[in-house]
Coordinates of C-alpha atoms in Angstrom, one line a residue:
M1 CA -35.8 123.2 -5.9
P2 CA -34.2 121.6 -9.0
E3 CA -35.9 118.4 -10.4
P4 CA -34.1 115.3 -9.2
C5 CA -32.2 113.5 -12.0
Q6 CA -34.0 110.7 -13.7
A7 CA -32.5 107.3 -13.2
V8 CA -31.1 105.8 -16.5
E9 CA -31.7 102.0 -16.9
L10 CA -28.5 100.5 -17.9
P11 CA -28.3 97.5 -20.1
R12 CA -27.2 94.1 -18.2
T13 CA -24.7 91.8 -19.8
S14 CA -26.3 88.6 -21.3
S15 CA -25.6 85.9 -23.9
Q16 CA -29.3 86.3 -25.2
P17 CA -29.7 87.7 -28.6
Y18 CA -31.9 90.8 -28.8
D19 CA -34.5 91.8 -31.3
E20 CA -33.5 94.6 -33.6
P21 CA -35.4 96.5 -36.3
R22 CA -35.3 94.9 -39.7
E23 CA -34.4 98.3 -41.3
Q24 CA -31.3 98.3 -39.0
A25 CA -30.2 94.8 -39.9
A26 CA -30.7 95.6 -43.6
L27 CA -28.6 98.7 -43.4
F28 CA -25.8 97.0 -41.6
R29 CA -25.8 94.2 -44.2
D30 CA -25.9 96.4 -47.1
V31 CA -22.9 98.4 -45.8
L32 CA -20.9 95.4 -45.3
L33 CA -21.8 94.0 -48.9
A34 CA -20.8 97.3 -50.4
L35 CA -17.5 97.4 -48.7
E36 CA -16.8 93.8 -49.4
N37 CA -17.8 94.3 -53.3
S38 CA -15.4 97.2 -53.5
C39 CA -12.6 95.4 -51.8
I40 CA -12.1 98.1 -49.2
P41 CA -10.0 96.7 -46.2
Y42 CA -11.9 97.0 -42.9
A43 CA -12.7 95.2 -39.7
V44 CA -15.9 94.9 -37.7
S45 CA -15.5 96.2 -34.0
G46 CA -17.9 97.2 -31.3
A47 CA -20.6 95.0 -30.2
F48 CA -20.1 92.4 -32.9
S49 CA -16.5 91.9 -32.2
L50 CA -17.2 91.7 -28.4
R51 CA -19.8 88.9 -29.0
H52 CA -17.3 87.1 -31.2
H53 CA -14.6 86.9 -28.4
T54 CA -16.9 86.8 -25.3
G55 CA -20.3 85.6 -26.3
I56 CA -21.8 88.7 -24.8
C57 CA -24.8 90.0 -26.8
R58 CA -25.2 93.8 -26.7
C59 CA -28.1 95.8 -28.0
T60 CA -26.4 98.4 -30.4
K61 CA -27.8 101.1 -32.6
D62 CA -24.8 101.4 -34.8
L63 CA -22.1 99.4 -36.5
D64 CA -18.5 100.1 -35.8
L65 CA -16.2 99.5 -38.6
F66 CA -12.4 100.1 -38.2
L67 CA -10.3 101.0 -41.2
T68 CA -7.1 103.1 -41.8
A69 CA -7.5 106.8 -42.4
E70 CA -6.1 106.4 -45.8
N71 CA -9.1 104.1 -46.6
V72 CA -11.9 106.4 -45.3
P73 CA -12.2 108.6 -48.5
A74 CA -12.7 105.3 -50.6
A75 CA -15.1 103.9 -48.1
L76 CA -17.3 107.1 -47.9
N77 CA -17.3 107.3 -51.7
C78 CA -18.3 103.6 -51.8
L79 CA -21.2 104.2 -49.5
R80 CA -22.5 107.4 -51.1
K81 CA -22.7 105.4 -54.4
A82 CA -24.7 102.8 -52.5
G83 CA -27.3 105.5 -51.5
F84 CA -26.1 106.3 -48.0
E85 CA -25.7 109.9 -46.6
C86 CA -22.1 110.2 -45.3
E87 CA -20.1 112.8 -43.4
V88 CA -16.7 113.2 -41.8
T89 CA -17.7 113.8 -38.2
D90 CA -14.2 114.3 -36.7
P91 CA -11.2 114.0 -39.0
V92 CA -9.0 112.9 -36.3
W93 CA -11.0 109.5 -35.9
L94 CA -14.7 109.3 -36.9
S95 CA -16.9 109.3 -40.1
K96 CA -20.5 108.3 -40.4
A97 CA -22.9 106.8 -43.0
W98 CA -26.6 106.6 -42.4
R99 CA -30.1 105.8 -43.9
D100 CA -33.5 105.9 -42.6
G101 CA -32.4 106.8 -39.1
Y102 CA -29.8 104.0 -38.7
F103 CA -26.0 104.7 -39.0
V104 CA -22.7 103.1 -39.1
D105 CA -19.4 104.5 -37.6
L106 CA -16.3 104.4 -39.7
I107 CA -13.4 104.7 -37.1
S108 CA -9.9 105.3 -37.8
G109 CA -8.4 105.7 -34.4
M110 CA -9.2 107.0 -30.9
S111 CA -10.7 110.4 -30.5
N112 CA -7.7 111.5 -28.5
G113 CA -5.3 110.9 -31.5
V114 CA -3.1 108.6 -29.5
I115 CA -4.0 105.3 -30.9
T116 CA -4.7 104.9 -34.6
V117 CA -5.8 102.0 -36.8
K118 CA -3.0 100.7 -39.0
D119 CA -2.9 98.2 -41.8
S120 CA -1.8 95.5 -39.4
W121 CA -5.1 95.8 -37.5
I122 CA -7.0 94.9 -40.5
R123 CA -4.5 92.1 -41.5
R124 CA -4.9 90.6 -38.1
A125 CA -8.7 90.6 -38.0
L126 CA -10.4 87.2 -37.7
P127 CA -12.9 85.7 -40.2
A128 CA -16.5 86.0 -39.1
V129 CA -19.9 86.1 -40.4
V130 CA -22.0 89.3 -39.6
Y131 CA -25.4 89.7 -40.9
D132 CA -24.8 86.8 -43.3
V133 CA -21.8 88.4 -44.7
E134 CA -18.4 86.7 -44.7
T135 CA -16.2 89.5 -43.2
R136 CA -13.7 90.1 -40.3
V137 CA -13.8 91.2 -36.7
L138 CA -11.1 92.9 -34.8
A139 CA -8.6 90.5 -33.1
P140 CA -8.9 90.6 -29.2
E141 CA -5.6 92.5 -28.9
E142 CA -6.7 95.4 -31.1
L143 CA -10.1 95.2 -29.5
V144 CA -8.5 95.8 -26.0
A145 CA -6.2 98.5 -27.4
S146 CA -9.3 100.4 -28.9
K147 CA -11.0 100.4 -25.5
I148 CA -7.9 101.3 -23.3
F149 CA -8.7 105.0 -23.1
V150 CA -12.4 104.6 -22.7
A151 CA -12.7 105.5 -19.1
K152 CA -15.0 108.4 -19.0
R153 CA -17.5 109.4 -16.4
E154 CA -20.4 108.3 -18.7
R155 CA -18.8 105.3 -20.4
F156 CA -16.2 103.0 -19.0
D157 CA -15.0 99.9 -21.0
G158 CA -13.0 98.2 -18.4
A159 CA -15.6 95.5 -18.0
D160 CA -15.3 94.8 -21.7
I161 CA -11.5 94.5 -21.5
A162 CA -11.8 92.1 -18.6
H163 CA -14.3 90.0 -20.5
V164 CA -12.2 90.0 -23.7
I165 CA -9.2 88.7 -21.6
Y166 CA -11.4 86.1 -19.7
G167 CA -12.8 84.8 -23.0
T168 CA -9.6 84.7 -25.2
Y169 CA -6.7 84.1 -22.7
R170 CA -5.6 80.8 -24.3
E171 CA -4.8 82.6 -27.6
F172 CA -4.2 86.3 -26.5
D173 CA -1.0 87.6 -27.8
W174 CA 0.5 89.8 -25.1
K175 CA 3.5 90.7 -26.9
R176 CA 1.2 92.3 -29.5
E177 CA -0.8 94.0 -26.7
M178 CA 2.3 95.6 -25.3
E179 CA 3.2 96.8 -28.7
L180 CA -0.1 98.4 -29.2
V181 CA -0.3 100.2 -26.0
G182 CA 3.4 101.4 -26.2
D183 CA 4.0 104.3 -23.9
H184 CA 0.5 104.1 -22.2
W185 CA 1.3 100.8 -20.6
E186 CA 0.0 102.2 -17.3
L187 CA -3.5 102.1 -18.6
L188 CA -3.0 98.5 -19.6
L189 CA -1.8 97.8 -16.0
W190 CA -4.9 99.6 -14.6
S191 CA -7.1 97.4 -16.7
L192 CA -5.2 94.3 -15.6
M193 CA -5.5 95.2 -12.0
L194 CA -9.3 95.5 -12.4
F195 CA -9.2 92.1 -14.1
R196 CA -7.3 90.7 -11.2
Y197 CA -9.8 92.0 -8.7
V198 CA -12.8 90.8 -10.7
Y199 CA -11.2 87.4 -11.4
P200 CA -8.8 86.7 -8.6
A201 CA -8.7 82.9 -9.3
Q202 CA -7.8 83.4 -12.9
S203 CA -4.8 85.9 -12.4
H204 CA -2.8 83.3 -14.4
Y205 CA -4.8 84.2 -17.5
V206 CA -2.3 87.0 -17.7
P207 CA 1.3 85.5 -18.0
M208 CA 3.5 86.1 -15.0
E209 CA 6.1 87.9 -17.3
I210 CA 3.5 90.5 -18.1
W211 CA 2.7 91.0 -14.5
C212 CA 6.4 91.3 -13.5
E213 CA 7.3 93.6 -16.5
L214 CA 4.5 96.0 -15.9
I215 CA 4.8 96.0 -12.1
T216 CA 8.5 96.5 -12.4
R217 CA 8.0 99.4 -14.7
L218 CA 5.7 101.0 -12.4
S219 CA 7.9 100.6 -9.4
R220 CA 10.8 102.2 -11.3
E221 CA 8.6 105.2 -12.4
V222 CA 7.3 105.7 -8.9
K223 CA 10.8 105.6 -7.3
N224 CA 12.2 107.8 -10.0
P225 CA 9.4 110.1 -11.3
D226 CA 10.0 112.4 -14.2
R227 CA 9.4 115.9 -12.8
K228 CA 8.9 117.3 -16.3
A229 CA 6.3 114.6 -17.4
P230 CA 3.1 116.3 -18.9
F231 CA -0.4 116.2 -17.3
R232 CA -2.3 113.6 -19.1
G233 CA -5.7 113.8 -17.7
S234 CA -7.3 115.2 -20.8
L235 CA -6.4 112.2 -22.9
I236 CA -8.9 110.3 -20.5
D237 CA -11.6 112.5 -20.1
E238 CA -11.5 116.2 -21.2
N239 CA -14.6 117.1 -19.3
M240 CA -13.8 115.7 -16.0
F241 CA -10.2 117.2 -16.3
A242 CA -11.3 120.4 -17.7
I243 CA -10.5 122.3 -14.5
D244 CA -6.9 121.2 -14.5
V245 CA -6.5 122.7 -18.1
E246 CA -8.7 125.7 -17.9
E247 CA -8.2 126.9 -14.3
W248 CA -5.1 125.3 -13.0
E249 CA -3.3 125.7 -16.3
L250 CA -1.8 122.3 -16.6
Q251 CA -0.8 121.2 -20.2
N252 CA -3.5 120.3 -22.6
L253 CA -2.0 117.1 -24.1
L254 CA -5.2 116.2 -25.8
E255 CA -5.1 119.4 -27.9
E256 CA -1.4 118.6 -28.7
T257 CA -2.1 115.0 -29.7
R258 CA -5.1 115.9 -31.9
K259 CA -3.0 118.6 -33.6
R260 CA -0.3 116.1 -34.4
R261 CA -2.7 113.6 -35.7
L262 CA -4.2 116.1 -38.0
A263 CA -0.8 117.3 -39.2
R264 CA 0.1 113.8 -40.1
L265 CA -3.1 113.4 -42.2
G266 CA -2.3 116.8 -43.9
L267 CA -5.3 118.6 -42.4
D268 CA -5.7 121.8 -40.3
E269 CA -7.6 122.2 -37.1
D270 CA -10.9 122.6 -39.2
G271 CA -10.3 119.4 -41.1
N272 CA -9.2 121.2 -44.2
C273 CA -6.6 120.0 -46.5
L274 CA -3.3 121.9 -45.9
K275 CA -2.2 121.6 -49.5
L276 CA -5.5 122.8 -50.8
R277 CA -5.5 125.7 -48.3
K278 CA -2.0 126.9 -49.3
G279 CA -3.0 127.0 -52.9
A280 CA -6.3 128.8 -52.4

């Protein structure tokens, strides 16, 4: 008989600060200072942005920094000079810097290549102090957009989105949010339906015009479906929807969007510069 799966103890949301290793805090502070001193545009995201907008304290082993793909090379060069080990983990969206077992994620978009960090994300970031460094955190609209595709079996950010809306509804810019999600508005509606279920008495935190716009769109799409619309499951979770692509032979939209993203960056599928490769 196979061994039963061990239950994983999941963290509970709380406003109580947590104890973290001094080495980790020192690394995070050194990274922020290095980027600030080099005037490299970025914004803090992840647990620190979530705390800023909701008051939720989350134990984290990494620091998420958002920046445009164009600024990633300068950031890595800056951190290498500051004594960090660095690597490009996935040229579509992720690089890492680390020291003494603690690391920082440099994020330039979503792993599926659909949503990418733009200069406007950094310009709209809000002033904040993180590890005694004057810096900026992602605005709530960009934070929600960064989580809209995080709906995997092992990780689901729907609760984070609900908490961000609950905590920032007075200032939340819904026009900006609609621009950010674009053609993927159904995922926003999905998130808002969860918000409505969780907070039924606070449905008005989402403006009525947003509810009407999204529900009208959905009704129109359901009544007149596009029979040629591609399968989109792989954009959500390539593992849970693997059978659709590999055995049922549905379109692999994830592969296509990642290829397009790499092409825009001037890279091939292995992350090599196309120009350099042509001249080799």
